Structure formats: structure tokens, C-alpha cells
CSV table of C-alpha atoms in Angstrom, one decimal:
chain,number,residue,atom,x,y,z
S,1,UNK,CA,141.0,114.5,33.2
S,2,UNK,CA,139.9,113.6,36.7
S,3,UNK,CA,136.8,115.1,38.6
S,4,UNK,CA,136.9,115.8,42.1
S,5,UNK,CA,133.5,116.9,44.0
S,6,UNK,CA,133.4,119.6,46.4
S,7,UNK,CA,133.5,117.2,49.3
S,8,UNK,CA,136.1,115.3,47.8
S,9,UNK,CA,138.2,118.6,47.8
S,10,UNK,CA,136.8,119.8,51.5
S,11,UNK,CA,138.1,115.5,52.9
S,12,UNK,CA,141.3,115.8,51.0
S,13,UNK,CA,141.9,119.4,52.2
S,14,UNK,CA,141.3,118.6,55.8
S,15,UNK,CA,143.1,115.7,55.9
S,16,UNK,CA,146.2,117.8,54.4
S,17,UNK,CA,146.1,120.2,57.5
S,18,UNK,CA,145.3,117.5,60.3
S,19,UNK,CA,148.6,115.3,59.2
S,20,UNK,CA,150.7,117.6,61.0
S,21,UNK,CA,148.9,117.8,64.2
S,22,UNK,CA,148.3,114.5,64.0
S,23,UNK,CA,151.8,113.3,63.9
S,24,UNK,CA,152.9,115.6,66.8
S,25,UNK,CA,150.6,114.9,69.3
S,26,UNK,CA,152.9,112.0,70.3
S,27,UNK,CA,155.9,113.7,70.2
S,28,UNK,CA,153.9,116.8,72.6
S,29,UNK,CA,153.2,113.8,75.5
S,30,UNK,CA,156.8,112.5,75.3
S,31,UNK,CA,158.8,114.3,77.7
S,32,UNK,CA,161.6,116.4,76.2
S,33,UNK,CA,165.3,115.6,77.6
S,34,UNK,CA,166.9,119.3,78.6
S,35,UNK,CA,170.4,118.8,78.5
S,36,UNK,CA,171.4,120.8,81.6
S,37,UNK,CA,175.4,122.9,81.9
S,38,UNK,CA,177.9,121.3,83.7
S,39,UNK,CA,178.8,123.2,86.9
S,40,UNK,CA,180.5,126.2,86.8
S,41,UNK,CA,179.1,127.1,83.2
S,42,UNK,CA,177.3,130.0,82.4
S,43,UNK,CA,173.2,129.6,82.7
S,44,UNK,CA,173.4,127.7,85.9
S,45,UNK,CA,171.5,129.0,88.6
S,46,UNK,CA,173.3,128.7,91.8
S,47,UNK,CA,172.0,130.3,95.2
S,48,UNK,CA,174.2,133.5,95.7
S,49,UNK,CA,176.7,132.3,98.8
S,50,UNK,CA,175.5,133.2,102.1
S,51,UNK,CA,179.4,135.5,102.7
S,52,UNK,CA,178.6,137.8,100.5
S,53,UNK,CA,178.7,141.3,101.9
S,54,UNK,CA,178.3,144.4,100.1
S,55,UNK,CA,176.5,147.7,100.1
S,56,UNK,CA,175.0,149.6,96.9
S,57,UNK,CA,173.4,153.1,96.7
S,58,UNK,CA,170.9,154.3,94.0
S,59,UNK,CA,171.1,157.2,92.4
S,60,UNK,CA,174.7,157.1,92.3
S,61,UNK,CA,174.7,160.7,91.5
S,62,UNK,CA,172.2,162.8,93.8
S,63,UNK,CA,171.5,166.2,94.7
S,64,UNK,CA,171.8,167.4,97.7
S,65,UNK,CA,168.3,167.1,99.8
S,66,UNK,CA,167.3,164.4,97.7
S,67,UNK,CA,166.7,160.9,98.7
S,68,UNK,CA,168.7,157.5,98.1
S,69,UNK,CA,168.1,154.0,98.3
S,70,UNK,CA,170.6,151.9,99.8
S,71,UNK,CA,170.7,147.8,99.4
S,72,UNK,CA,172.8,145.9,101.7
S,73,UNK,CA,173.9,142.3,102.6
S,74,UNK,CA,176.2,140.8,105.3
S,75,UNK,CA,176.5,137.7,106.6
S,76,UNK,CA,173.2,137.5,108.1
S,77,UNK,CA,170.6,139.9,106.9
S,78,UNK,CA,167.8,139.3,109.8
S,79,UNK,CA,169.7,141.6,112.0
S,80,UNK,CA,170.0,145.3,111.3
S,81,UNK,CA,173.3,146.5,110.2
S,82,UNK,CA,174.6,150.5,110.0
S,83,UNK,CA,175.8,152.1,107.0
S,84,UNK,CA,177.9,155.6,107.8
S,85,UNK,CA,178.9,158.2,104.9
S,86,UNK,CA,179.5,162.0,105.5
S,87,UNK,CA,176.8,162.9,102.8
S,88,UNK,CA,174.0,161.9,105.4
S,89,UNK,CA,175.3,160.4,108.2
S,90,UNK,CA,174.8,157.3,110.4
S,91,UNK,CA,171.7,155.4,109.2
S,92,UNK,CA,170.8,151.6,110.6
S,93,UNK,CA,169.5,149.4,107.2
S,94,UNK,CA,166.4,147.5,108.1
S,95,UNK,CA,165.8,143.3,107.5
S,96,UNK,CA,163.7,143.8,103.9
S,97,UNK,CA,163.2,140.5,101.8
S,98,UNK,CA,166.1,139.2,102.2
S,99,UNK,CA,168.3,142.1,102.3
S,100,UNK,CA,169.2,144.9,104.3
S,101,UNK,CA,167.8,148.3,103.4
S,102,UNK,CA,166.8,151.9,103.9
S,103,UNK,CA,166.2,155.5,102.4
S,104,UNK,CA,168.2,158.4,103.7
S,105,UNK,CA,168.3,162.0,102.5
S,106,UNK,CA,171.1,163.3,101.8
S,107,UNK,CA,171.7,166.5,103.7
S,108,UNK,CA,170.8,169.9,102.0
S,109,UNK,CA,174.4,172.2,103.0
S,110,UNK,CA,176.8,168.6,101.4
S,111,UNK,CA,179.2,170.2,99.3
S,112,UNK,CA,179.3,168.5,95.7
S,113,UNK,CA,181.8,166.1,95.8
S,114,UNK,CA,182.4,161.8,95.8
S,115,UNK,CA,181.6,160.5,99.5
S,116,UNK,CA,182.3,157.2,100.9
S,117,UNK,CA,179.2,154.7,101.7
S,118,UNK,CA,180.3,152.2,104.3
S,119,UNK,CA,178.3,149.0,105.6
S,120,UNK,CA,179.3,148.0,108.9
S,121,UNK,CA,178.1,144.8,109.3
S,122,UNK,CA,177.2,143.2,113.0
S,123,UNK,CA,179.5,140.7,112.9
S,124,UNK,CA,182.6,143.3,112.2
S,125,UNK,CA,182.5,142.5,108.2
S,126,UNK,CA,182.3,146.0,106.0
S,127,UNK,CA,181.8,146.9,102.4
S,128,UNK,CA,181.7,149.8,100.8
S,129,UNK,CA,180.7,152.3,97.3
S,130,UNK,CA,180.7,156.0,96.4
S,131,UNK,CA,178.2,158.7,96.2
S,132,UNK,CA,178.5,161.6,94.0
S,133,UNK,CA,177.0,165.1,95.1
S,134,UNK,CA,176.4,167.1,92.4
S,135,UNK,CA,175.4,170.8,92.7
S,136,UNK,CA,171.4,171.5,92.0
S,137,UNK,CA,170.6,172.4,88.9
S,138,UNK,CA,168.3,175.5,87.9
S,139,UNK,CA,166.6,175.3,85.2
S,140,UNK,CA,167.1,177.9,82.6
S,141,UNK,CA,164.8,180.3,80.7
S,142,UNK,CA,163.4,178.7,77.5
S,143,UNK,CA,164.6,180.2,73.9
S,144,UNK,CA,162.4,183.6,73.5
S,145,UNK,CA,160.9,182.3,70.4
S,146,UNK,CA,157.5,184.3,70.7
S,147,UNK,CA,155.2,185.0,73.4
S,148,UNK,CA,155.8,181.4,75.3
S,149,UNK,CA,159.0,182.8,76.0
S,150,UNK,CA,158.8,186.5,76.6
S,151,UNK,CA,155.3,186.5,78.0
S,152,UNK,CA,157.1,186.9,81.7
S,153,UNK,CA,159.9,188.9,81.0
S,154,UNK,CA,157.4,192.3,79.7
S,155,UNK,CA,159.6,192.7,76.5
S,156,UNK,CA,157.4,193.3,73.8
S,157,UNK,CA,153.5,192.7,73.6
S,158,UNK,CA,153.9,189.8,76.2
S,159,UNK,CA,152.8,192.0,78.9
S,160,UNK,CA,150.2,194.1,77.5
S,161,UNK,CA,148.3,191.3,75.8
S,162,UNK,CA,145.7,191.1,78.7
S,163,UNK,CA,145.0,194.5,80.0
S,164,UNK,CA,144.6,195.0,75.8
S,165,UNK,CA,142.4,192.2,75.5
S,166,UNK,CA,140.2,193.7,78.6
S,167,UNK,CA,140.1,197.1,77.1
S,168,UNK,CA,138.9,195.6,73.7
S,169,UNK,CA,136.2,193.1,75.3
S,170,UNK,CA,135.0,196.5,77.3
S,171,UNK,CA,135.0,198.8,74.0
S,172,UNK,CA,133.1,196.0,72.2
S,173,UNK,CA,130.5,195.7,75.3
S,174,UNK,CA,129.8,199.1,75.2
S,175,UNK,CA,129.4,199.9,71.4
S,176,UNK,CA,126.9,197.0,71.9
S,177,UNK,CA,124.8,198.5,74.6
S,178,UNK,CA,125.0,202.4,72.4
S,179,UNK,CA,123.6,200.2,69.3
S,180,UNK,CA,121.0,198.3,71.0
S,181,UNK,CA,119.2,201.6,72.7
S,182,UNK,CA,119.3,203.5,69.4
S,183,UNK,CA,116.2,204.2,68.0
S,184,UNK,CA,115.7,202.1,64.2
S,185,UNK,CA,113.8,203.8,61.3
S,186,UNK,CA,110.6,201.8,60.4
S,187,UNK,CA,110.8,201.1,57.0
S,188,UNK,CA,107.5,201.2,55.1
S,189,UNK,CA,105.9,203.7,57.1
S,190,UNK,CA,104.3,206.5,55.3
S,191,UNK,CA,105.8,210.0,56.2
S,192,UNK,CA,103.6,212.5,56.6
């Protein structure tokens, strides 16, 4: 049987968990070779060409009165270009980071329906997308499933649960006051 000491163990322990780290720290100031895709391959980053021309609208599917974003790009985006659509008119799309872009509302009486977005670009390119209108939605009553639901509607106790509450604090605040000024039997006195 062979006897190891405590440092024996604590050398032959450490040594164990440094062998690893050891051995890489090579290989970490190597440099790695990346193999890179051929052109044309998925995962290649190329710059987007400088001809691409197109228009984009977000929400696709807006209210009416409610505000969209458009993005745009022509040919050269540090001049201001117009985008025209019947939901809000004629609206001129600002230079913005490299793109062409601006907010319009669409107008409150457009009937629900798929409009047209055109980009008219200065140089006499266009694009263009859709828009849906949709008609505004009102939101319904909840389920009456207890006084959350009827507490507006005065069915059932949903009305009177405050002027009841009132008339209860009241009747308590006065049997209070009657009790207080009543006149309390001693106890222990002698009677004479």
C-alpha cells in the first residue's frame, strides 16, 4: 500500500487541472485560419447594391388616424424623394441614416380597404407596397362575471354598493356618538 501526504495529494491534484491550460495556451496565441464562403454563398456579407429602390410601410395593417412608418431607398438617398398613396396623401421622405424616411397619419374619414404606397424617386425610378385600412375596433364589454362587470351597467347590487356603504358607515357613526354620551352605572357604589 502506498502513502501519499496531504501535499502530495494538493501537488498532484493541481498539476491534474493545470495540464489542460497549460497545453492550450499555445494553441490560444496561434492565430485560427477561418475558412471564408466562396462568392455567391450564403453567409457572405456583401454591401446591398447602390440600385436598389423600394418603399416599405410599417404597420402594414393600420387604422385609420393612426400613424405609419415608411422606409425608403432610391438611387441616392441624400436627396428627398415623395411617396403618394390615397390613404394619406402626398408626403416627401426625409435623408435618415442612410435611407429615406417619414411618419404620416393616415387620414381619419379612409374607408377600410388595401391602398397603394408609391415611392417616386428623384431620378424618375418608383417602387411600390400596399396598406390595409381596417375599420376601428371598439372594444367590447367584459363577461358580467360579478360586480367587475356589472358595477356600470346598475343591474344588480353594482349600483347601490356605495350609497349602502355610506348609509352603513353613517348608522355606525351615529350609534357610536348615542353610546358614548350615555350615562354608565358605577359598579361598586353603595345604593342608598
Amino acid at each position: 500500500m502506498v502513502s501519499v501526504t496531504r501535499r502530495a495529494a494538493l501537488v498532484i491534484a493541481a498539476a491534474a487541472f493545470a495540464a489542460p491550460l497549460v497545453g492550450a495556451v499555445p494553441a490560444l496565441a496561434a492565430p485560427v485560419p477561418v475558412a471564408e464562403p466562396a462568392p455567391g454563398q450564403p453567409g457572405q456579407s456583401q454591401p446591398p447594391p447602390e440600385d436598389v429602390i423600394f418603399v416599405e410601410v410599417t404597420p402594414s395593417t393600420v387604422e385609420p388616424g393612426f400613424l405609419v412608418g415608411i422606409r425608403a431607398s432610391c438611387r441616392d438617398n441624400s436627396v428627398p424623394a415623395t411617396v403618394v398613396s390615397d390613404a394619406f396623401g402626398r408626403v416627401q421622405v426625409q435623408p435618415q441614416r442612410g435611407l429615406l424616411t417619414a411618419s404620416p397619419m393616415v387620414r381619419e374619414r379612409t374607408r377600410p380597404g388595401n391602398y397603394r404606397i408609391k415611392l417616386e424617386c428623384p431620378g424618375g425610378q418608383t417602387a411600390s407596397t400596399m396598406l390595409q385600412v381596417v375599420n376601428r375596433v371598439v372594444p367590447s364589454r367584459g363577461p358580467a362575471t360579478g360586480f367587475g362587470g356589472t358595477a356600470g351597467s346598475g343591474l344588480g347590487l353594482g349600483g347601490l354598493l356605495v350609497p349602502m356603504g355610506l348609509a352603513l358607515t353613517l348608522a355606525g357613526a351615529i350609534v357610536g356618538v348615542v353610546a358614548a354620551r350615555r350615562p354608565r352605572p358605577v359598579r361598586g357604589a353603595a345604593r342608598r
